[in-house]
Coordinates of C-alpha atoms in Angstrom, one line a residue:
Chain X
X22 CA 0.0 0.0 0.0
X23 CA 1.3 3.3 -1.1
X24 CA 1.1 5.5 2.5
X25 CA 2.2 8.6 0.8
X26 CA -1.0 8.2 -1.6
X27 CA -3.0 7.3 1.0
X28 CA -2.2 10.1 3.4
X29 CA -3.0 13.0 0.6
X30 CA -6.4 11.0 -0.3
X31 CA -7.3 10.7 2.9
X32 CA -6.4 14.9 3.8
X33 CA -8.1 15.9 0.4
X34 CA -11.5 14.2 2.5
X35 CA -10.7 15.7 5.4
X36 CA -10.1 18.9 3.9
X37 CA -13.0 19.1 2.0
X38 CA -15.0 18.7 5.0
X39 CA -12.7 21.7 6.9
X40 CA -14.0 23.9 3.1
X41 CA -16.9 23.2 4.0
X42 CA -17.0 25.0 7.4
X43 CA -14.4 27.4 6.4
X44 CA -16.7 28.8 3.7
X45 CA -19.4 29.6 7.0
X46 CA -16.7 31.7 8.3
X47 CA -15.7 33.1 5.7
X48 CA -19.0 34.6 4.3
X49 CA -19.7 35.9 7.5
X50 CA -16.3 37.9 8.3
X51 CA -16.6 38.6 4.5
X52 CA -20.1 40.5 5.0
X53 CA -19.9 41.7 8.9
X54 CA -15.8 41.4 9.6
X55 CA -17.4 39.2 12.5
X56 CA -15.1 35.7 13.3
X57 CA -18.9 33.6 14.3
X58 CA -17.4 31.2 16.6
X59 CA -20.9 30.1 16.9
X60 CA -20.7 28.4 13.4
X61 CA -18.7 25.5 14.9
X62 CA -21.6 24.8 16.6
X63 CA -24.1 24.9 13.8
X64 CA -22.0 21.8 12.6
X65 CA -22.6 19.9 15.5
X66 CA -26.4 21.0 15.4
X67 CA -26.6 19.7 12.1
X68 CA -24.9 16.2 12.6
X69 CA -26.9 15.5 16.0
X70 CA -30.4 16.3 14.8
X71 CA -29.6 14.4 11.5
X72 CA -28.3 11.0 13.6
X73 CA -31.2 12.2 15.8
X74 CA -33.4 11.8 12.8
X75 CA -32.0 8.8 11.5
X76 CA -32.7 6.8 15.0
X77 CA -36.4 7.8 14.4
X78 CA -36.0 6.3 10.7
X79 CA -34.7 3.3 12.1
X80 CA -37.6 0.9 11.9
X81 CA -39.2 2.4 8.4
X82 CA -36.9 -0.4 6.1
X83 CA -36.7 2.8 3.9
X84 CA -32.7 2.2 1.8
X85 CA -30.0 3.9 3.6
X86 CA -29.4 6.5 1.1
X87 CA -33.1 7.8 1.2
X88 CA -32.7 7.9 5.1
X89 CA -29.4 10.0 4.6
X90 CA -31.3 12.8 2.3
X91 CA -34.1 12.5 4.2
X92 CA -31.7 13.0 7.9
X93 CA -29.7 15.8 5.9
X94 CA -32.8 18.5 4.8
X95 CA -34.0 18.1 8.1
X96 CA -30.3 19.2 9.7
X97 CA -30.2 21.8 7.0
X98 CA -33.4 23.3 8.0
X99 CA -33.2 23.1 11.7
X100 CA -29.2 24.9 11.1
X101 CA -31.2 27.3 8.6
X102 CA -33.2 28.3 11.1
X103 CA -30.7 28.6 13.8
X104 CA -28.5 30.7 11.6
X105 CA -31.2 32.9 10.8
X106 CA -32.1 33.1 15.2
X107 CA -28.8 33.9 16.2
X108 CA -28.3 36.7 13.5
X109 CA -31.7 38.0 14.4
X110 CA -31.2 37.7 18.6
X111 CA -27.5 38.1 18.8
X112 CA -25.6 39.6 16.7
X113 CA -28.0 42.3 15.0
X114 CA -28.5 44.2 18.0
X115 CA -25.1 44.7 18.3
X116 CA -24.4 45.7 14.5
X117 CA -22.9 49.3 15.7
X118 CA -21.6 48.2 18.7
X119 CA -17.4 48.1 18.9
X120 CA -16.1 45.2 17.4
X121 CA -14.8 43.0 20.8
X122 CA -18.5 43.2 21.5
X123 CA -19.9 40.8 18.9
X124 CA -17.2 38.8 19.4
X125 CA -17.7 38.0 22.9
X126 CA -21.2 37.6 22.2
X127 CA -20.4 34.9 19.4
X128 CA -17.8 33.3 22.0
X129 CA -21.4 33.3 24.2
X130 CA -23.5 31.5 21.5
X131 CA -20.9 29.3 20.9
X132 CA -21.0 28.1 24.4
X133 CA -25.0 28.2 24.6
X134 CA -25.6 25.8 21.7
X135 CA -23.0 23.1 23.6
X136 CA -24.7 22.9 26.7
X137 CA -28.2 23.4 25.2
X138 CA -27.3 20.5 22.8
X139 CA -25.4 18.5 25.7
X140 CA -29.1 19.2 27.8
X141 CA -30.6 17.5 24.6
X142 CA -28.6 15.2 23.7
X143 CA -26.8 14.0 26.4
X144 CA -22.9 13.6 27.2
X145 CA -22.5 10.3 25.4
X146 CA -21.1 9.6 21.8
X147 CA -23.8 8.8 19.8
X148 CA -23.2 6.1 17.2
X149 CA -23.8 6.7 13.4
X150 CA -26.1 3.8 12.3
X151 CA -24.9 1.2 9.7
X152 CA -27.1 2.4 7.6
X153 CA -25.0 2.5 4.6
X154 CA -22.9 -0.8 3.2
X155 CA -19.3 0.4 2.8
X156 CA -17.8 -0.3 -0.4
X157 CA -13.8 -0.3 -0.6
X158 CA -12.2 0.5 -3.6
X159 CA -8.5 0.2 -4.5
X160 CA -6.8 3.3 -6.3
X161 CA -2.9 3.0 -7.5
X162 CA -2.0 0.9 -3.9
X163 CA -3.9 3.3 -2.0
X164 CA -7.6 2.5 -0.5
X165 CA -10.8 4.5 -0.7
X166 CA -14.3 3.8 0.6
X167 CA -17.6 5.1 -1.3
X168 CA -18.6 7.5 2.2
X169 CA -15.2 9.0 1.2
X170 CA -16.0 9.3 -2.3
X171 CA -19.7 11.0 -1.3
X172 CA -18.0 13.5 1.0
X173 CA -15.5 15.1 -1.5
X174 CA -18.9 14.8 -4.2
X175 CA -21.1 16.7 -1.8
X176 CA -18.6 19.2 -0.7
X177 CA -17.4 20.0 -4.0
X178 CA -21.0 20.1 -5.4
X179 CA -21.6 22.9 -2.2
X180 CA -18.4 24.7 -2.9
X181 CA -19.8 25.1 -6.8
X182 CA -23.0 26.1 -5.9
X183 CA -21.9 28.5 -3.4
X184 CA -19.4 30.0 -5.9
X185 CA -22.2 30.1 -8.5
X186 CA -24.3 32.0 -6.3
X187 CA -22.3 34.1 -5.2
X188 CA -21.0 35.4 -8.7
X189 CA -23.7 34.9 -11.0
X190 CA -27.1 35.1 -8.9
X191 CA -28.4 38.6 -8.3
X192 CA -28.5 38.2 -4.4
X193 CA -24.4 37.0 -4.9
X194 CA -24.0 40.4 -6.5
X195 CA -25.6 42.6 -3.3
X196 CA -23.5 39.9 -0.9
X197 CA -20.7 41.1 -2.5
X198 CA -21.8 44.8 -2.6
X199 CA -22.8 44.7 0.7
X200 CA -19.6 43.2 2.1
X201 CA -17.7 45.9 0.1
X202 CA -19.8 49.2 1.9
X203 CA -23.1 48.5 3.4
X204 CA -24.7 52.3 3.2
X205 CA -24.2 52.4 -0.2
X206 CA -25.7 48.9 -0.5
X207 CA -28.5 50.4 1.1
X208 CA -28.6 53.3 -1.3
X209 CA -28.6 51.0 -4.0
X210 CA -32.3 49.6 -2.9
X211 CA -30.5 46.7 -1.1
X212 CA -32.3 45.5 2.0
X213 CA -29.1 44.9 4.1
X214 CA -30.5 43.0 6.6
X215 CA -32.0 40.6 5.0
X216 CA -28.7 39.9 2.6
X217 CA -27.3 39.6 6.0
X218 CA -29.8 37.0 7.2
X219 CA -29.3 35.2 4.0
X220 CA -25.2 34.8 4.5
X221 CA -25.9 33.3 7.5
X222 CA -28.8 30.8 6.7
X223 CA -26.6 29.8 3.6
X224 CA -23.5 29.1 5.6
X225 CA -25.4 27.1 8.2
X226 CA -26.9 25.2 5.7
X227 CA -23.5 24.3 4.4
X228 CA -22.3 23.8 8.0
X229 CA -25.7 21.6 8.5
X230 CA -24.1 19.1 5.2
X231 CA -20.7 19.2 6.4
X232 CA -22.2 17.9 10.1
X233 CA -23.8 14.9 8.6
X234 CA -21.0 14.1 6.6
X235 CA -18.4 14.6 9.2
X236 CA -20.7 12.6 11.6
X237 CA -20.6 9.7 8.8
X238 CA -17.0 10.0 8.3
X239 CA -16.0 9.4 12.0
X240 CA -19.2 7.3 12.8
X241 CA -20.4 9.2 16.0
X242 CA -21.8 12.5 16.9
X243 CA -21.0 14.5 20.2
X244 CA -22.3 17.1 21.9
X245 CA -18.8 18.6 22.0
X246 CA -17.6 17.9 18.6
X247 CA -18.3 21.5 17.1
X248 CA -15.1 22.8 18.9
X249 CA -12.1 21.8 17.6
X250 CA -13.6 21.5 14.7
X251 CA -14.9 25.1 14.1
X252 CA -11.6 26.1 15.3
X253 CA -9.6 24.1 12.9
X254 CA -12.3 25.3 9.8
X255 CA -11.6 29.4 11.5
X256 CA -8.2 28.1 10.8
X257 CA -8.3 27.2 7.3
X258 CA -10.5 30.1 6.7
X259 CA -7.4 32.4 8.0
X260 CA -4.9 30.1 5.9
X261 CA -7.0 30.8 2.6
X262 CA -7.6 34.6 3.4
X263 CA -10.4 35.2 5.5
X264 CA -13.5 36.8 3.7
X265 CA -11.9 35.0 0.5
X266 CA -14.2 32.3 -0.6
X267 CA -12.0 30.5 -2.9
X268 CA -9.8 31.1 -0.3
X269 CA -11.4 28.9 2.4
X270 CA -12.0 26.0 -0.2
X271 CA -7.8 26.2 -0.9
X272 CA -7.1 26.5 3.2
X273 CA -9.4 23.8 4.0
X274 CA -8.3 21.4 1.5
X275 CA -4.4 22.1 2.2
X276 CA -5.2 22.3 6.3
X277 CA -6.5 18.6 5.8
X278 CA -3.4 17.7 3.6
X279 CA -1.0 18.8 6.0
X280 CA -2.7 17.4 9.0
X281 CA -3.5 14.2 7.3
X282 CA 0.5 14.0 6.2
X283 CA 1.7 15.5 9.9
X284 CA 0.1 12.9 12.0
X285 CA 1.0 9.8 9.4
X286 CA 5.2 10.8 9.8
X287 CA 5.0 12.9 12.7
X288 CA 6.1 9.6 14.6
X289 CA 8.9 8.9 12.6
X290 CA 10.1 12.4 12.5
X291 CA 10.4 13.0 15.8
X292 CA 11.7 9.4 16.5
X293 CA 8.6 7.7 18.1
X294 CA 8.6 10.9 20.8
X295 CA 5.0 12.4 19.7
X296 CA 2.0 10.0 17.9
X297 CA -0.5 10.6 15.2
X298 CA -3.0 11.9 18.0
X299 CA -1.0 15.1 18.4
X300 CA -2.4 15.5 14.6
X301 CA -4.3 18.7 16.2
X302 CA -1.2 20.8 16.8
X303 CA -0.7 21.2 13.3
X304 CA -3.4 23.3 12.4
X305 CA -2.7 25.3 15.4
X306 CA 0.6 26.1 14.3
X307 CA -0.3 26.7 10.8
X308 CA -2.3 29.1 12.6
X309 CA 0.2 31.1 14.4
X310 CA 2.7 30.9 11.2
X311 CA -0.1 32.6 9.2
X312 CA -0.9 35.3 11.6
X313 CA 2.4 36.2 12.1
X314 CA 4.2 35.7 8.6
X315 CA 1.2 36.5 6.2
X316 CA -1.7 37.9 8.6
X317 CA -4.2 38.5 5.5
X318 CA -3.8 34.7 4.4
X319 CA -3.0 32.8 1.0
X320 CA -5.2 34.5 -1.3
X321 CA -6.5 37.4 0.7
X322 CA -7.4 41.1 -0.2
X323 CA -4.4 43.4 1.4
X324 CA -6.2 45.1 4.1
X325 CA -5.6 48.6 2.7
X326 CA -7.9 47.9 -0.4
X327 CA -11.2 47.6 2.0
X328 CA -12.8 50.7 1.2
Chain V
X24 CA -46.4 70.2 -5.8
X25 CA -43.0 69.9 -4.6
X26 CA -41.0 67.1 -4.9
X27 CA -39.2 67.2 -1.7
X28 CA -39.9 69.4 1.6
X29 CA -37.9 69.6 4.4
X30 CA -39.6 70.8 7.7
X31 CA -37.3 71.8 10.5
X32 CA -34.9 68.6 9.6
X33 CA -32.2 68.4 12.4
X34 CA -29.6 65.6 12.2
X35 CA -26.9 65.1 15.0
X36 CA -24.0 63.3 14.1
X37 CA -21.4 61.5 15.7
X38 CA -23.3 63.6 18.7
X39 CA -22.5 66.6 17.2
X40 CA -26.0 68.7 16.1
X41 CA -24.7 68.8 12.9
X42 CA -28.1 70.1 11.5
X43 CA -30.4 72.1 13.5
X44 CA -33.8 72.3 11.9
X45 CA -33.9 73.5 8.4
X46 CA -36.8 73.8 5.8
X47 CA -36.3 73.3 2.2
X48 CA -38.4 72.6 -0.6
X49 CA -37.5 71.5 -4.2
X50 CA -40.2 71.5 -7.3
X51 CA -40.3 68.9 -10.3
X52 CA -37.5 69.7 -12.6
X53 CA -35.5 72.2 -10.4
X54 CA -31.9 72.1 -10.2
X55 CA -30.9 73.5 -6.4
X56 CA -27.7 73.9 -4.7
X57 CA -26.5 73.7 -0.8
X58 CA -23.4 75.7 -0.4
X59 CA -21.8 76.4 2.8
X60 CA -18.8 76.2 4.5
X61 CA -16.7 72.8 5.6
X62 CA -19.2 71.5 8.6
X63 CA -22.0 73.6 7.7
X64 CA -24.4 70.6 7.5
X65 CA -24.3 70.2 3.9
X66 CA -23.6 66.4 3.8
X67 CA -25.4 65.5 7.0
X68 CA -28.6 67.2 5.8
X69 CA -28.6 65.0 2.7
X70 CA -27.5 61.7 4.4
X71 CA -30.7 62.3 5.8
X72 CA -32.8 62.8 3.1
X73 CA -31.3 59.4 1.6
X74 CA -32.1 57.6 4.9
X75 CA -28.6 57.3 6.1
X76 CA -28.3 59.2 8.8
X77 CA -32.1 59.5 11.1
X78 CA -33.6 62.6 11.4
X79 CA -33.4 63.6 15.2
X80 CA -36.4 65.9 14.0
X81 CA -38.5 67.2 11.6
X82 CA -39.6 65.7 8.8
X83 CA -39.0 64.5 5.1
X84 CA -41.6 64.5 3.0
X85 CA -41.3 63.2 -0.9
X86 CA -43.8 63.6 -3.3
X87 CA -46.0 65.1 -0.4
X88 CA -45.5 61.6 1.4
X89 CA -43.4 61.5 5.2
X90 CA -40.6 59.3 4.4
X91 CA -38.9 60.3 7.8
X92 CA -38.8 56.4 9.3
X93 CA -37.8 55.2 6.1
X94 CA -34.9 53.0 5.5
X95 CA -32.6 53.8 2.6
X96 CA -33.4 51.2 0.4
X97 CA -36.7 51.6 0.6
X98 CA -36.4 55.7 -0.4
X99 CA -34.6 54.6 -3.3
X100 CA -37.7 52.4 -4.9
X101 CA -39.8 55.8 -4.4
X102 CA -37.1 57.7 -6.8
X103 CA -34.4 58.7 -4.6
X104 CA -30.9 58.5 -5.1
X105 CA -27.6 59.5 -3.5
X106 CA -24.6 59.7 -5.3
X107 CA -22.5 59.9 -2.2
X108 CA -19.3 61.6 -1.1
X109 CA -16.0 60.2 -2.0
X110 CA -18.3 58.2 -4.8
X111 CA -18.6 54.8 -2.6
X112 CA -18.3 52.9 -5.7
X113 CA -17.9 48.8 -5.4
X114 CA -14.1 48.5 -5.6
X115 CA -13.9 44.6 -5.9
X116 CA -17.4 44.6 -8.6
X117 CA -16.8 45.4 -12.0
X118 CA -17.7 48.5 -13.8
X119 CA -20.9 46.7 -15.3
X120 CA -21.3 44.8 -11.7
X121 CA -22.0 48.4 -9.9
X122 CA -24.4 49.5 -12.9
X123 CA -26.2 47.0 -12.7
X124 CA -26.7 47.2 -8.5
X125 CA -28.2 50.9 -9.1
X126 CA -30.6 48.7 -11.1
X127 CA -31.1 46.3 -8.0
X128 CA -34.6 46.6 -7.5
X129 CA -35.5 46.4 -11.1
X130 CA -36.1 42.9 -12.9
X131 CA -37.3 44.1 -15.9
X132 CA -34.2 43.1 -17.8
X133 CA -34.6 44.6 -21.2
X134 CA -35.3 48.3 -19.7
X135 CA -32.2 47.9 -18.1
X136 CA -30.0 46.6 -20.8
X137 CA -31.2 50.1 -22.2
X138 CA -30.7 52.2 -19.2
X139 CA -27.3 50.7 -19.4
X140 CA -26.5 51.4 -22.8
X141 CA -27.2 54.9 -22.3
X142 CA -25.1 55.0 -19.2
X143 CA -22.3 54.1 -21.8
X144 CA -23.4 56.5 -24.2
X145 CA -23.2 59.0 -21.4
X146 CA -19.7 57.7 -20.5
X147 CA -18.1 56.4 -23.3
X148 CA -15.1 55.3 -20.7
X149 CA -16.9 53.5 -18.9
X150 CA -17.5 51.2 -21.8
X151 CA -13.9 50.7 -22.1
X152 CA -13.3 49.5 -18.3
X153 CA -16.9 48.2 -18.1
X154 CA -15.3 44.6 -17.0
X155 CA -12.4 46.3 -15.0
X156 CA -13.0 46.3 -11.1
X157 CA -14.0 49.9 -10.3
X158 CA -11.2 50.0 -7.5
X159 CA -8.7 50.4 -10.4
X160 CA -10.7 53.5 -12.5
X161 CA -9.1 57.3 -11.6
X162 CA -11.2 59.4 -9.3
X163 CA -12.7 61.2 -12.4
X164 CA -13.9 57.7 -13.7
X165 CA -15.4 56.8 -10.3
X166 CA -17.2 59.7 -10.0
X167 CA -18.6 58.9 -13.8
X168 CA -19.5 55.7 -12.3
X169 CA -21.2 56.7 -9.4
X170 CA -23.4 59.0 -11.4
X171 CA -24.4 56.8 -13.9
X172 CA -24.9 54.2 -11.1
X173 CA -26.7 56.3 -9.4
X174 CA -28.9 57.3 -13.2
X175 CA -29.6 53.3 -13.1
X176 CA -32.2 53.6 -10.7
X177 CA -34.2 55.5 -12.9
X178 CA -34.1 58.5 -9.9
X179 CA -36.8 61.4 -9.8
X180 CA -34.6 63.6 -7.9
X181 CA -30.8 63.0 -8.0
X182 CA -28.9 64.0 -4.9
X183 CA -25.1 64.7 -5.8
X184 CA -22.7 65.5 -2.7
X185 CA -19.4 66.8 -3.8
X186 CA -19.1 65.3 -7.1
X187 CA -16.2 68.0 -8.0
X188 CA -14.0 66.7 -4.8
X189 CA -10.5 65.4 -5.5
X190 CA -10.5 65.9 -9.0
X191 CA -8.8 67.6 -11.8
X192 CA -10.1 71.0 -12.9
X193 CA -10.6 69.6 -16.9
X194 CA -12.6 66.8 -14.9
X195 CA -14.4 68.7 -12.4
X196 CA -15.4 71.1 -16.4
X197 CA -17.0 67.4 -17.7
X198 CA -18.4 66.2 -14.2
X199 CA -20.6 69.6 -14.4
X200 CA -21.2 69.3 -17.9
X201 CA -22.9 65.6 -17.8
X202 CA -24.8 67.4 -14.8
X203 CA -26.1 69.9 -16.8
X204 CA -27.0 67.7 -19.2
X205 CA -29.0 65.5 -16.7
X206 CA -31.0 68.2 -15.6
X207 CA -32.0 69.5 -19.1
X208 CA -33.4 65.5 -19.3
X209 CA -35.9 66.7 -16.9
X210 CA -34.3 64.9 -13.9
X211 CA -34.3 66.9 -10.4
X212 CA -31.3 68.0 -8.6
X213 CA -30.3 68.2 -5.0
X214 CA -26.6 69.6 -5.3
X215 CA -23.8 69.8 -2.4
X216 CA -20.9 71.6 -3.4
X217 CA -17.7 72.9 -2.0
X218 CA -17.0 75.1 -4.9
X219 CA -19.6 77.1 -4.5
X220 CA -19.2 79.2 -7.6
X221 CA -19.9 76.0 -9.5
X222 CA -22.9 75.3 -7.8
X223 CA -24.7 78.6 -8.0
X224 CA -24.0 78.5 -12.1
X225 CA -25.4 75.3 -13.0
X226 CA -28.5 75.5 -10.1
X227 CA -31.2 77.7 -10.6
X228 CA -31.9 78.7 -6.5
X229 CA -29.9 77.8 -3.8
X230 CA -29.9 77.4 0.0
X231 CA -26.7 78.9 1.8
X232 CA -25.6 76.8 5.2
X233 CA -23.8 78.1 8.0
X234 CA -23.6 76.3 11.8
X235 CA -26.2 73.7 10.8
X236 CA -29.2 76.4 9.9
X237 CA -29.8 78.1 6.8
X238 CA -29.0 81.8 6.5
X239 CA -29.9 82.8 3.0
X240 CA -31.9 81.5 0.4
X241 CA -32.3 82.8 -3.4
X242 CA -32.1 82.5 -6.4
X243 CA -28.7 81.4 -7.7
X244 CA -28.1 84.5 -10.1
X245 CA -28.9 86.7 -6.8
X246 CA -27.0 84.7 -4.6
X247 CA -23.5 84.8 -7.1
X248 CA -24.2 88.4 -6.4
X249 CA -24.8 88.6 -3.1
X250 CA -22.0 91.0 -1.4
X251 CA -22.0 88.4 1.7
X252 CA -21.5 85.1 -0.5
X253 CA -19.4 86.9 -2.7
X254 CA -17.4 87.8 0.4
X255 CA -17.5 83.9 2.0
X256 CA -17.6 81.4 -0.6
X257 CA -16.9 82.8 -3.6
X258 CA -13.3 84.6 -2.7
X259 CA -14.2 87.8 -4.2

């Protein structure tokens, strides 16, 4: 088996799935210059109610795939819904306030939707049913299983219709205005909140996919599981150029590369000292490289051109 | 009837009472100025007639309706624009991209495919750059843009603040010709100018600000001779 092959396969899944995320983060610093550590948590929303869903499914003998769609739209519309709540409740009233304020608040929410979801759902792991048979397919000495091959589909089919939308679509084009000066926006017959609302329900619905499929990928769901993960996607989202979309599709995917590679040779590189479970301190320190060596990210706008 | 009215209109700003209770009125087809000195209220008083900055008083009234609680974007549907200080162009949209958002509430697509032809036909150079991103055009061209932007909403009264700021006097000559040109198409004109000289000669009355109240208003030819604006705006 070729490792090397295998490690980039299996960081081009994870990284999708960190795109995914990233992209929430993104659109919403790129609209509001607000980091919504609360979107971390929308992931974890989505993947609990969707395994929460599929429990209830259980007995209906309706094929696996159908109870997956059928699990997913209803995690996409409960996240859709909680996007739109917190906007509305949280963060609008505090659209003028200084900047640390929002922040904090998001920090709040963040830590709200754990223990409201930890209230709901407990503090156990919750087990992704076998639902779906898992096919294993063999690729030039390297192995690759057909829940792999529907996350990259998925995410890739998100991260296209996003970009679409976003360039083409009429609402894309007052996002973008929007994010670019928000008066004028307004002066152009925009209604700014609602293009606000919308950046938000659109990113948790993308963080509502990435949930399920994250909860698929790893088999369980946790209460807790929103965490590292939203950091790691905030992460990627930095890496690309935060407020970049393309830019949080290119950090996710190479976050997950690098992790993926790291924790496969971080044993032998450091002689057998540190294992594959310190993977986690890559991102971190990808992190701290970023914001100290190039601060507005791989493909990001210089901060001088914001007018 | 008049197309706008302004009834005592105070605005504070940045908790400054930037304007403190002014009437104005403006009929169909008039082209008006507001001249006054840096600070005088000029650009407050029409932030609030645009809906971007609340009235702490008074009222606005457009087309003899109270628009005083109304949000920007909804003033603009009624046939309001702004064509703002400093231009606030889109400067990561295209040319064509920030014509077609003055067209944002429209959907009627081949009216604007028109209204956008003529926008190059007014500016010819923006034709040229029209897939550039606006960010990259000279201050002259922005300003082109923001006008014809602003033209794209199909505006009953046009409010202009500053267009002549930052830019070349053979630019500033062709900024104020394309807004002569606008009025004689019948479109109303709010105008807030520093040079006030300019103002008074393309405008046909005009308001004179001073501390956030007005102190004189007349008709432009009196006005340009006016001992007191000669004296304090016009350097003579």
């Amino acid at each position: 088996m070729d490792i090397l092959l295998q490690q980039i396969i299996n960081g081009l899944i994870l990284g999708s799935l960190y795109a995914l995320v990233a992209l929430g983060y993104t659109m919403v610093y790129g609209i509001l210059e607000l980091i919504n550590f609360a979107h971390g948590e929308i992931v974890m929303v989505g993947a609990l109610v969707a395994l929460a869903v599929l429990a209830g499914l259980a007995g209906t003998g309706l094929p696996g795939p159908v109870m997956l769609v059928i699990a997913t739209l209803v995690a996409m519309a409960v996240c859709m819904v909680a996007g739109l709540l917190i906007e509305r409740i949280a963060y609008r009233p505090l659209r003028t306030a200084p900047r640390l304020a929002p922040l904090i608040t998001a920090i709040g929410v963040s830590i709200v939707l754990q223990n409201l979801a930890m209230i709901i759902w407990g503090r156990q792991y919750i087990a992704f049913p076998p639902i779906l048979d898992i096919q294993i397919y063999e690729l030039a000495g390297a192995t690759i299983t057909n829940i792999q091959l529907l996350i990259v589909a998925v995410a890739t089919l998100g991260m296209i219709g996003l970009v679409l939308l976003v360039n083409r679509s009429r609402l894309g084009r007052a996002m973008r205005a929007t994010a670019q000066n928000r008066d004028v926006a307004g002066l152009m017959g925009v209604d700014v909140n609602r293009v606000i609302a919308a950046t938000f329900v659109i990113g948790s619905a993308l963080g509502a996919v990435a949930g399920v499929l994250i909860s698929a990928y790893y088999g369980i769901g946790h209460y807790a599981m929103g965490f590292i993960l939203g950091l790691k996607a905030f992460t990627a989202a930095v890496l690309g150029g935060i407020g970049n979309i393309p830019g949080a599709v290119l950090g996710g995917l190479l976050l997950g590369i690098i992790e993926s590679l790291g924790a496969g040779y971080i044993g032998d590189l450091t002689g057998g000292f540190l294992g594959s479970h310190y993977q986690d301190i890559f991102a971190f320190f990808i992190l701290i490289l970023v914001l100290i060596f190039r601060p507005s990210g791989l493909l990001g706008e210089q901060v001088a051109d914001r007018a | 009837m008049n197309l706008l009215e302004l009834h005592s209109l105070a605005v504070h700003y940045g908790g400054i009472k930037a304007v403190k209770g002014i009437d104005l009125h403006i009929a169909e087809g008039e082209v008006v100025c507001l001249i006054g000195a840096n600070g005088a209220g000029k650009t407050s008083s029409l932030k609030a007639i645009a809906g971007l900055l609340p009235a702490a008083g008074g009222e606005v009234l457009f087309r003899g309706q109270p628009i005083t609680r109304l949000p920007a974007h909804q003033r603009v549907r009624q046939g309001l624009a702004l064509v703002p200080e400093g231009r606030g162009v889109f400067p990561r949209l295209t040319v064509e991209e920030n014509l077609l958002m003055g067209a944002y509430q429209f959907d009627d697509k081949p009216q604007i495919r028109i209204d956008l032809e003529n926008s190059y036909s007014l500016f010819p150079r923006l034709q040229e750059r029209r897939a550039q991103r606006a960010g990259t055009l000279s201050g002259g061209e922005q300003q082109m843009l923001a006008i014809a932007r602003a033209l794209m909403s199909r505006p009953r009264l046009l409010l202009l603040d500053e267009p002549s700021m930052g830019l070349a006097p053979l630019m500033v000559q062709k900024i104020f010709e394309t807004i002569r040109g606008i009025a004689a198409q019948g479109v109303t004109l709010l105008l807030v100018e520093q040079n006030a000289r300019l103002a008074l000669e393309v405008s046909q009355r005009g308001y004179v600000l001073d501390g956030g109240r007005v102190t004189l208003a007349d008709s432009s030819e009196s006005l340009l001779g006016n001992p007191q604006v000669r004296a304090a705006y016009l350097g003579a």
